[in-house]
Amino acid sequence: MLLFFAPYDKTVEPYIRIATGDYEESVSERGKNDALWAILSSMAHEIIHYQQ
């Protein structure tokens, strides 16, 4: 599984962690645009939690 962390240092709290390992599968199922939107939507959602 591939993960995206922000900030990069996992010891800094809070941090954002998003699984990105299913991107290729999502592209084949949904198409490139929908797969990208799914990841961007997850990132936006987690950024809101981070700011809260």
PDB file of N, CA and C in Angstrom:
ATOM      1  N   MET A   1       0.846  -1.170   0.000  1.00  0.00           N
ATOM      2  CA  MET A   1       0.000   0.000   0.000  1.00  0.00           C
ATOM      3  C   MET A   1       0.896   1.239   0.000  1.00  0.00           C
ATOM      4  N   LEU A   2       0.600   2.168  -0.852  1.00  0.00           N
ATOM      5  CA  LEU A   2       1.302   3.446  -0.865  1.00  0.00           C
ATOM      6  C   LEU A   2       0.540   4.426  -0.003  1.00  0.00           C
ATOM      7  N   LEU A   3       1.261   5.276   0.712  1.00  0.00           N
ATOM      8  CA  LEU A   3       0.629   6.265   1.575  1.00  0.00           C
ATOM      9  C   LEU A   3       1.201   7.648   1.305  1.00  0.00           C
ATOM     10  N   PHE A   4       0.357   8.635   1.454  1.00  0.00           N
ATOM     11  CA  PHE A   4       0.785  10.028   1.380  1.00  0.00           C
ATOM     12  C   PHE A   4       0.705  10.590   2.791  1.00  0.00           C
ATOM     13  N   PHE A   5       1.804  11.151   3.297  1.00  0.00           N
ATOM     14  CA  PHE A   5       1.837  11.785   4.611  1.00  0.00           C
ATOM     15  C   PHE A   5       2.102  13.273   4.470  1.00  0.00           C
ATOM     16  N   ALA A   6       1.416  14.072   5.244  1.00  0.00           N
ATOM     17  CA  ALA A   6       1.714  15.506   5.306  1.00  0.00           C
ATOM     18  C   ALA A   6       1.495  15.954   6.739  1.00  0.00           C
ATOM     19  N   PRO A   7       2.397  16.638   7.383  1.00  0.00           N
ATOM     20  CA  PRO A   7       3.768  16.860   6.945  1.00  0.00           C
ATOM     21  C   PRO A   7       4.532  15.541   6.850  1.00  0.00           C
ATOM     22  N   TYR A   8       5.673  15.573   6.182  1.00  0.00           N
ATOM     23  CA  TYR A   8       6.413  14.351   5.876  1.00  0.00           C
ATOM     24  C   TYR A   8       6.839  13.603   7.135  1.00  0.00           C
ATOM     25  N   ASP A   9       7.181  14.307   8.175  1.00  0.00           N
ATOM     26  CA  ASP A   9       7.630  13.688   9.428  1.00  0.00           C
ATOM     27  C   ASP A   9       6.433  13.126  10.193  1.00  0.00           C
ATOM     28  N   LYS A  10       6.341  11.807  10.329  1.00  0.00           N
ATOM     29  CA  LYS A  10       5.200  11.154  10.979  1.00  0.00           C
ATOM     30  C   LYS A  10       5.116  11.446  12.470  1.00  0.00           C
ATOM     31  N   THR A  11       6.195  11.972  13.067  1.00  0.00           N
ATOM     32  CA  THR A  11       6.166  12.256  14.499  1.00  0.00           C
ATOM     33  C   THR A  11       5.492  13.592  14.797  1.00  0.00           C
ATOM     34  N   VAL A  12       5.261  14.407  13.767  1.00  0.00           N
ATOM     35  CA  VAL A  12       4.581  15.685  13.952  1.00  0.00           C
ATOM     36  C   VAL A  12       3.078  15.411  13.955  1.00  0.00           C
ATOM     37  N   GLU A  13       2.419  15.834  15.009  1.00  0.00           N
ATOM     38  CA  GLU A  13       0.969  15.635  15.118  1.00  0.00           C
ATOM     39  C   GLU A  13       0.266  16.965  14.946  1.00  0.00           C
ATOM     40  N   PRO A  14      -0.883  17.059  14.380  1.00  0.00           N
ATOM     41  CA  PRO A  14      -1.538  15.998  13.629  1.00  0.00           C
ATOM     42  C   PRO A  14      -0.910  15.853  12.250  1.00  0.00           C
ATOM     43  N   TYR A  15      -1.155  14.751  11.621  1.00  0.00           N
ATOM     44  CA  TYR A  15      -0.665  14.558  10.255  1.00  0.00           C
ATOM     45  C   TYR A  15      -1.777  13.970   9.402  1.00  0.00           C
ATOM     46  N   ILE A  16      -1.622  14.110   8.102  1.00  0.00           N
ATOM     47  CA  ILE A  16      -2.598  13.588   7.145  1.00  0.00           C
ATOM     48  C   ILE A  16      -2.022  12.325   6.533  1.00  0.00           C
ATOM     49  N   ARG A  17      -2.827  11.274   6.479  1.00  0.00           N
ATOM     50  CA  ARG A  17      -2.399  10.015   5.873  1.00  0.00           C
ATOM     51  C   ARG A  17      -3.491   9.553   4.912  1.00  0.00           C
ATOM     52  N   ILE A  18      -3.131   9.393   3.643  1.00  0.00           N
ATOM     53  CA  ILE A  18      -4.084   8.977   2.620  1.00  0.00           C
ATOM     54  C   ILE A  18      -3.489   7.816   1.837  1.00  0.00           C
ATOM     55  N   ALA A  19      -4.238   6.724   1.703  1.00  0.00           N
ATOM     56  CA  ALA A  19      -3.798   5.583   0.899  1.00  0.00           C
ATOM     57  C   ALA A  19      -3.948   5.933  -0.579  1.00  0.00           C
ATOM     58  N   THR A  20      -2.886   5.693  -1.360  1.00  0.00           N
ATOM     59  CA  THR A  20      -2.913   6.010  -2.792  1.00  0.00           C
ATOM     60  C   THR A  20      -2.540   4.803  -3.644  1.00  0.00           C
ATOM     61  N   GLY A  21      -2.420   3.633  -3.042  1.00  0.00           N
ATOM     62  CA  GLY A  21      -1.951   2.450  -3.750  1.00  0.00           C
ATOM     63  C   GLY A  21      -2.935   1.863  -4.739  1.00  0.00           C
ATOM     64  N   ASP A  22      -4.202   2.272  -4.670  1.00  0.00           N
ATOM     65  CA  ASP A  22      -5.197   1.721  -5.589  1.00  0.00           C
ATOM     66  C   ASP A  22      -5.453   2.627  -6.786  1.00  0.00           C
ATOM     67  N   TYR A  23      -4.560   3.569  -7.034  1.00  0.00           N
ATOM     68  CA  TYR A  23      -4.768   4.527  -8.121  1.00  0.00           C
ATOM     69  C   TYR A  23      -4.928   3.835  -9.471  1.00  0.00           C
ATOM     70  N   GLU A  24      -4.035   2.929  -9.813  1.00  0.00           N
ATOM     71  CA  GLU A  24      -4.102   2.254 -11.117  1.00  0.00           C
ATOM     72  C   GLU A  24      -5.406   1.472 -11.263  1.00  0.00           C
ATOM     73  N   GLU A  25      -5.830   0.809 -10.204  1.00  0.00           N
ATOM     74  CA  GLU A  25      -7.098   0.074 -10.243  1.00  0.00           C
ATOM     75  C   GLU A  25      -8.272   1.037 -10.419  1.00  0.00           C
ATOM     76  N   SER A  26      -8.220   2.167  -9.717  1.00  0.00           N
ATOM     77  CA  SER A  26      -9.283   3.168  -9.851  1.00  0.00           C
ATOM     78  C   SER A  26      -9.346   3.735 -11.266  1.00  0.00           C
ATOM     79  N   VAL A  27      -8.190   3.946 -11.883  1.00  0.00           N
ATOM     80  CA  VAL A  27      -8.157   4.449 -13.257  1.00  0.00           C
ATOM     81  C   VAL A  27      -8.843   3.453 -14.187  1.00  0.00           C
ATOM     82  N   SER A  28      -8.558   2.169 -14.015  1.00  0.00           N
ATOM     83  CA  SER A  28      -9.161   1.175 -14.912  1.00  0.00           C
ATOM     84  C   SER A  28     -10.666   1.033 -14.670  1.00  0.00           C
ATOM     85  N   GLU A  29     -11.112   1.252 -13.428  1.00  0.00           N
ATOM     86  CA  GLU A  29     -12.538   1.138 -13.117  1.00  0.00           C
ATOM     87  C   GLU A  29     -13.317   2.415 -13.415  1.00  0.00           C
ATOM     88  N   ARG A  30     -12.724   3.578 -13.061  1.00  0.00           N
ATOM     89  CA  ARG A  30     -13.452   4.849 -13.124  1.00  0.00           C
ATOM     90  C   ARG A  30     -13.025   5.765 -14.252  1.00  0.00           C
ATOM     91  N   GLY A  31     -11.810   5.560 -14.737  1.00  0.00           N
ATOM     92  CA  GLY A  31     -11.228   6.500 -15.684  1.00  0.00           C
ATOM     93  C   GLY A  31     -10.288   7.439 -14.945  1.00  0.00           C
ATOM     94  N   LYS A  32      -9.373   8.054 -15.677  1.00  0.00           N
ATOM     95  CA  LYS A  32      -8.323   8.874 -15.065  1.00  0.00           C
ATOM     96  C   LYS A  32      -8.884  10.069 -14.295  1.00  0.00           C
ATOM     97  N   ASN A  33      -9.823  10.798 -14.898  1.00  0.00           N
ATOM     98  CA  ASN A  33     -10.348  11.993 -14.240  1.00  0.00           C
ATOM     99  C   ASN A  33     -11.048  11.673 -12.930  1.00  0.00           C
ATOM    100  N   ASP A  34     -11.912  10.658 -12.933  1.00  0.00           N
ATOM    101  CA  ASP A  34     -12.624  10.296 -11.705  1.00  0.00           C
ATOM    102  C   ASP A  34     -11.671   9.762 -10.632  1.00  0.00           C
ATOM    103  N   ALA A  35     -10.642   9.031 -11.049  1.00  0.00           N
ATOM    104  CA  ALA A  35      -9.666   8.525 -10.086  1.00  0.00           C
ATOM    105  C   ALA A  35      -8.904   9.682  -9.434  1.00  0.00           C
ATOM    106  N   LEU A  36      -8.516  10.667 -10.236  1.00  0.00           N
ATOM    107  CA  LEU A  36      -7.826  11.840  -9.682  1.00  0.00           C
ATOM    108  C   LEU A  36      -8.734  12.634  -8.749  1.00  0.00           C
ATOM    109  N   TRP A  37      -9.990  12.808  -9.155  1.00  0.00           N
ATOM    110  CA  TRP A  37     -10.937  13.537  -8.306  1.00  0.00           C
ATOM    111  C   TRP A  37     -11.157  12.814  -6.982  1.00  0.00           C
ATOM    112  N   ALA A  38     -11.158  11.497  -6.990  1.00  0.00           N
ATOM    113  CA  ALA A  38     -11.338  10.744  -5.752  1.00  0.00           C
ATOM    114  C   ALA A  38     -10.191  11.019  -4.778  1.00  0.00           C
ATOM    115  N   ILE A  39      -8.962  11.036  -5.289  1.00  0.00           N
ATOM    116  CA  ILE A  39      -7.804  11.313  -4.431  1.00  0.00           C
ATOM    117  C   ILE A  39      -7.824  12.764  -3.954  1.00  0.00           C
ATOM    118  N   LEU A  40      -8.113  13.690  -4.866  1.00  0.00           N
ATOM    119  CA  LEU A  40      -8.164  15.107  -4.486  1.00  0.00           C
ATOM    120  C   LEU A  40      -9.277  15.371  -3.473  1.00  0.00           C
ATOM    121  N   SER A  41     -10.399  14.714  -3.628  1.00  0.00           N
ATOM    122  CA  SER A  41     -11.498  14.866  -2.682  1.00  0.00           C
ATOM    123  C   SER A  41     -11.099  14.356  -1.302  1.00  0.00           C
ATOM    124  N   SER A  42     -10.421  13.217  -1.257  1.00  0.00           N
ATOM    125  CA  SER A  42      -9.946  12.679   0.025  1.00  0.00           C
ATOM    126  C   SER A  42      -8.948  13.624   0.676  1.00  0.00           C
ATOM    127  N   MET A  43      -8.045  14.179  -0.142  1.00  0.00           N
ATOM    128  CA  MET A  43      -7.059  15.124   0.403  1.00  0.00           C
ATOM    129  C   MET A  43      -7.747  16.363   0.964  1.00  0.00           C
ATOM    130  N   ALA A  44      -8.716  16.913   0.228  1.00  0.00           N
ATOM    131  CA  ALA A  44      -9.429  18.105   0.697  1.00  0.00           C
ATOM    132  C   ALA A  44     -10.158  17.813   2.006  1.00  0.00           C
ATOM    133  N   HIS A  45     -10.785  16.654   2.084  1.00  0.00           N
ATOM    134  CA  HIS A  45     -11.495  16.254   3.295  1.00  0.00           C
ATOM    135  C   HIS A  45     -10.549  16.168   4.489  1.00  0.00           C
ATOM    136  N   GLU A  46      -9.396  15.553   4.292  1.00  0.00           N
ATOM    137  CA  GLU A  46      -8.435  15.397   5.383  1.00  0.00           C
ATOM    138  C   GLU A  46      -7.778  16.731   5.760  1.00  0.00           C
ATOM    139  N   ILE A  47      -7.598  17.621   4.803  1.00  0.00           N
ATOM    140  CA  ILE A  47      -7.038  18.950   5.113  1.00  0.00           C
ATOM    141  C   ILE A  47      -7.990  19.721   6.026  1.00  0.00           C
ATOM    142  N   ILE A  48      -9.290  19.600   5.784  1.00  0.00           N
ATOM    143  CA  ILE A  48     -10.273  20.250   6.660  1.00  0.00           C
ATOM    144  C   ILE A  48     -10.141  19.707   8.081  1.00  0.00           C
ATOM    145  N   HIS A  49     -10.033  18.380   8.230  1.00  0.00           N
ATOM    146  CA  HIS A  49      -9.824  17.801   9.564  1.00  0.00           C
ATOM    147  C   HIS A  49      -8.534  18.337  10.182  1.00  0.00           C
ATOM    148  N   TYR A  50      -7.483  18.438   9.385  1.00  0.00           N
ATOM    149  CA  TYR A  50      -6.188  18.920   9.868  1.00  0.00           C
ATOM    150  C   TYR A  50      -6.325  20.343  10.403  1.00  0.00           C
ATOM    151  N   GLN A  51      -7.065  21.180   9.688  1.00  0.00           N
ATOM    152  CA  GLN A  51      -7.232  22.576  10.109  1.00  0.00           C
ATOM    153  C   GLN A  51      -8.096  22.697  11.348  1.00  0.00           C
ATOM    154  N   GLN A  52      -9.038  21.764  11.518  1.00  0.00           N
ATOM    155  CA  GLN A  52      -9.910  21.810  12.687  1.00  0.00           C
ATOM    156  C   GLN A  52      -9.125  21.518  13.946  1.00  0.00           C
TER     157      GLN A  52
END
